Each structure stands twice: as C-alpha cells, then as structure tokens.
mmCIF file of C-alpha atoms in Angstrom:
data_model
loop_
_atom_site.group_PDB
_atom_site.id
_atom_site.type_symbol
_atom_site.label_atom_id
_atom_site.label_comp_id
_atom_site.label_asym_id
_atom_site.label_seq_id
_atom_site.Cartn_x
_atom_site.Cartn_y
_atom_site.Cartn_z
ATOM 1 C CA UNK A 1319 -1.156 -8.531 8.712
ATOM 2 C CA UNK A 1320 -3.169 -10.760 6.397
ATOM 3 C CA UNK A 1321 -6.784 -10.816 5.255
ATOM 4 C CA UNK A 1322 -7.160 -14.119 7.069
ATOM 5 C CA UNK A 1323 -6.006 -12.634 10.365
ATOM 6 C CA UNK A 1324 -8.279 -9.615 9.993
ATOM 7 C CA UNK A 1325 -11.197 -11.860 9.012
ATOM 8 C CA UNK A 1326 -10.883 -13.506 12.403
ATOM 9 C CA UNK A 1327 -12.469 -10.415 13.981
ATOM 10 C CA UNK A 1328 -15.875 -11.447 12.641
ATOM 11 C CA UNK A 1329 -15.540 -14.934 14.081
ATOM 12 C CA UNK A 1330 -14.072 -13.687 17.357
ATOM 13 C CA UNK A 1331 -17.116 -11.472 17.895
ATOM 14 C CA UNK A 1332 -19.412 -14.427 17.240
ATOM 15 C CA UNK A 1333 -17.391 -16.706 19.503
ATOM 16 C CA UNK A 1334 -17.459 -14.168 22.353
ATOM 17 C CA UNK A 1335 -21.241 -13.928 22.028
ATOM 18 C CA UNK A 1336 -21.566 -17.719 21.935
ATOM 19 C CA UNK A 1337 -19.447 -18.117 25.073
ATOM 20 C CA UNK A 1338 -21.539 -15.492 26.865
ATOM 21 C CA UNK A 1339 -24.718 -17.377 25.948
ATOM 22 C CA UNK A 1340 -23.212 -20.661 27.146
ATOM 23 C CA UNK A 1341 -22.267 -19.119 30.499
ATOM 24 C CA UNK A 1342 -25.742 -17.624 30.894
ATOM 25 C CA UNK A 1343 -27.312 -20.986 30.066
ATOM 26 C CA UNK A 1344 -25.067 -22.727 32.583
ATOM 27 C CA UNK A 1345 -25.998 -20.233 35.305
ATOM 28 C CA UNK A 1346 -29.677 -20.703 34.473
ATOM 29 C CA UNK A 1347 -29.415 -24.493 34.671
ATOM 30 C CA UNK A 1348 -27.724 -24.370 38.071
ATOM 31 C CA UNK A 1349 -30.349 -21.902 39.290
ATOM 32 C CA UNK A 1350 -33.104 -24.170 37.934
ATOM 33 C CA UNK A 1351 -31.632 -27.213 39.665
ATOM 34 C CA UNK A 1352 -31.410 -25.272 42.922
ATOM 35 C CA UNK A 1353 -35.031 -24.153 42.697
ATOM 36 C CA UNK A 1354 -36.173 -27.631 41.670
ATOM 37 C CA UNK A 1355 -34.419 -29.179 44.672
ATOM 38 C CA UNK A 1356 -35.544 -26.397 47.051
ATOM 39 C CA UNK A 1357 -31.998 -25.050 47.364
ATOM 40 C CA UNK A 1358 -30.500 -28.448 48.120
ATOM 41 C CA UNK A 1359 -28.417 -28.523 44.968
ATOM 42 C CA UNK A 1360 -25.586 -30.977 45.150
ATOM 43 C CA UNK A 1361 -22.308 -29.110 45.809
ATOM 44 C CA UNK A 1362 -20.646 -31.286 43.161
ATOM 45 C CA UNK A 1363 -22.961 -29.854 40.503
ATOM 46 C CA UNK A 1364 -22.163 -26.295 41.561
ATOM 47 C CA UNK A 1365 -18.424 -27.011 41.614
ATOM 48 C CA UNK A 1366 -18.529 -28.562 38.144
ATOM 49 C CA UNK A 1367 -20.498 -25.578 36.866
ATOM 50 C CA UNK A 1368 -17.879 -23.239 38.358
ATOM 51 C CA UNK A 1369 -15.066 -25.219 36.707
ATOM 52 C CA UNK A 1370 -16.815 -25.063 33.353
ATOM 53 C CA UNK A 1371 -17.444 -21.342 33.818
ATOM 54 C CA UNK A 1372 -13.727 -20.840 34.511
ATOM 55 C CA UNK A 1373 -12.873 -22.672 31.268
ATOM 56 C CA UNK A 1374 -15.339 -20.527 29.342
ATOM 57 C CA UNK A 1375 -14.013 -17.326 30.907
ATOM 58 C CA UNK A 1376 -10.457 -18.330 29.962
ATOM 59 C CA UNK A 1377 -11.534 -19.083 26.400
ATOM 60 C CA UNK A 1378 -13.387 -15.779 26.198
ATOM 61 C CA UNK A 1379 -10.341 -13.906 27.502
ATOM 62 C CA UNK A 1380 -8.194 -15.405 24.714
ATOM 63 C CA UNK A 1381 -10.775 -14.162 22.212
ATOM 64 C CA UNK A 1382 -10.722 -10.681 23.764
ATOM 65 C CA UNK A 1383 -6.907 -10.644 23.631
ATOM 66 C CA UNK A 1384 -6.849 -11.544 19.924
ATOM 67 C CA UNK A 1385 -9.651 -9.086 19.202
ATOM 68 C CA UNK A 1386 -7.693 -6.335 20.962
ATOM 69 C CA UNK A 1387 -4.531 -7.188 18.988
ATOM 70 C CA UNK A 1388 -6.341 -6.973 15.649
ATOM 71 C CA UNK A 1389 -8.239 -3.806 16.549
ATOM 72 C CA UNK A 1390 -4.996 -2.211 17.768
ATOM 73 C CA UNK A 1391 -3.489 -2.929 14.352
ATOM 74 C CA UNK A 1392 -6.426 -1.224 12.639
ATOM 75 C CA UNK A 1393 -6.164 1.758 14.996
ATOM 76 C CA UNK A 1394 -2.468 2.219 14.156
ATOM 77 C CA UNK A 1395 -3.138 2.647 10.436
ATOM 78 C CA UNK A 1396 -2.145 6.209 9.566
ATOM 79 C CA UNK A 1397 -4.643 6.822 6.777
ATOM 80 C CA UNK A 1398 -8.080 7.711 8.081
ATOM 81 C CA UNK A 1399 -9.699 6.340 4.935
ATOM 82 C CA UNK A 1400 -7.896 3.001 5.231
ATOM 83 C CA UNK A 1401 -8.690 2.809 8.956
ATOM 84 C CA UNK A 1402 -12.345 3.320 8.080
ATOM 85 C CA UNK A 1403 -12.252 0.692 5.348
ATOM 86 C CA UNK A 1404 -10.626 -1.847 7.666
ATOM 87 C CA UNK A 1405 -12.953 -1.047 10.558
ATOM 88 C CA UNK A 1406 -16.130 -1.221 8.470
ATOM 89 C CA UNK A 1407 -15.033 -4.475 6.862
ATOM 90 C CA UNK A 1408 -13.541 -6.368 9.801
ATOM 91 C CA UNK A 1409 -14.894 -4.822 12.994
ATOM 92 C CA UNK A 1410 -18.408 -4.112 11.724
ATOM 93 C CA UNK A 1411 -18.472 -7.083 9.329
ATOM 94 C CA UNK A 1412 -19.878 -5.127 6.385
ATOM 95 C CA UNK A 1413 -19.822 -6.367 2.784
ATOM 96 C CA UNK A 1414 -17.528 -4.583 0.337
ATOM 97 C CA UNK A 1415 -20.542 -2.795 -1.155
ATOM 98 C CA UNK A 1416 -21.643 -1.622 2.313
ATOM 99 C CA UNK A 1417 -18.087 -0.470 3.060
ATOM 100 C CA UNK A 1418 -18.044 1.533 -0.175
ATOM 101 C CA UNK A 1419 -21.362 3.209 0.640
ATOM 102 C CA UNK A 1420 -20.207 3.911 4.200
ATOM 103 C CA UNK A 1421 -17.201 5.905 3.018
ATOM 104 C CA UNK A 1422 -19.119 7.715 0.268
ATOM 105 C CA UNK A 1423 -18.145 5.567 -2.706
ATOM 106 C CA UNK A 1424 -20.458 3.685 -5.045
ATOM 107 C CA UNK A 1425 -18.131 1.010 -6.372
ATOM 108 C CA UNK A 1426 -17.193 -1.851 -4.077
ATOM 109 C CA UNK A 1427 -14.136 -2.597 -6.202
ATOM 110 C CA UNK A 1428 -12.629 0.774 -5.216
ATOM 111 C CA UNK A 1429 -12.467 -0.057 -1.500
ATOM 112 C CA UNK A 1430 -11.537 -3.696 -2.110
ATOM 113 C CA UNK A 1431 -8.646 -2.709 -4.381
ATOM 114 C CA UNK A 1432 -7.437 -0.056 -1.923
ATOM 115 C CA UNK A 1433 -7.604 -2.651 0.861
ATOM 116 C CA UNK A 1434 -5.718 -5.277 -1.155
ATOM 117 C CA UNK A 1435 -3.051 -2.769 -2.236
ATOM 118 C CA UNK A 1436 -2.574 -1.606 1.352
ATOM 119 C CA UNK A 1437 -2.080 -5.141 2.699
ATOM 120 C CA UNK A 1438 0.238 -5.998 -0.210
ATOM 121 C CA UNK A 1439 2.286 -2.857 0.516
ATOM 122 C CA UNK A 1440 2.610 -3.919 4.154
ATOM 123 C CA UNK A 1441 3.705 -7.431 3.186
ATOM 124 C CA UNK A 1442 6.311 -6.099 0.760
ATOM 125 C CA UNK A 1443 7.532 -3.450 3.187
ATOM 126 C CA UNK A 1444 8.041 -5.860 6.062
ATOM 127 C CA UNK A 1445 8.845 -9.057 4.147
ATOM 128 C CA UNK A 1446 5.384 -10.403 4.928
ATOM 129 C CA UNK A 1447 5.688 -9.918 8.665
ATOM 130 C CA UNK A 1448 3.955 -7.147 10.534
ATOM 131 C CA UNK A 1449 5.328 -6.414 13.990
ATOM 132 C CA UNK A 1450 2.550 -6.069 16.518
#
C-alpha cells in the first residue's frame, strides 16, 4: 500500500459527493422541465436523463468499491495506534498536526514518521506489493 493509494480516499469521498450532487441536479432539471411543460416532458429527455443517471451510478459504484478496498486495508492493520493514524489521516482527511492531537501527541512529526516507517516496513516485507 502506498501513500498515493491511501491519499485517494480523500478524493474518492469528494468525487462521491460530487456525483451525488450531479444526480440530484439532473433529477431537479427533469422535474423542472416536467412542471414547466405541465407534465408533457418529452420521453427522450427522460430517457437521456436515465442513461446519464446510470453512468453516474456506475461511476459512483467504482468509487465506493475503491473506497471499500482502501478502508478494508486500514481496518486490517493490527496496531490500534497505526489504524487510528491511518484513519484520521486518510478517512477523515486530517492534517498531520490534527492527527497528532487526535491521538494525544503534540508533535506532528511523531505520527508522520510512524506512518512513513509503517508503510516502508510493508513495502520491504512484501517487496513493495501488498496483497489485498
């Protein structure tokens, strides 16, 4: 597991939210068109909206799958402290200073160094490849 992979959790959460907003906006626009045309919305518009919604749902599902894979990795970490560090940093999106305060430390370098050492140990142990 790499920092880059774990960092994707932050962006996955944002992407999931963005997709949800896009679907809500699409539903609102179709509803607006229906009310504007007194319910005589062109079936083609509704069908296109459904197709786009299906694409968005598929995209969102891929995000959920990757999010689940990364969170499962974090949940399999044996050390409670390291699990907390990883969760605060990648799931909650906290800064290193916020992570340190969250686990009762005052120095952000402590948690960052522990994090870096843990990931380096995993890379060395498994030749850079973590089985998931």
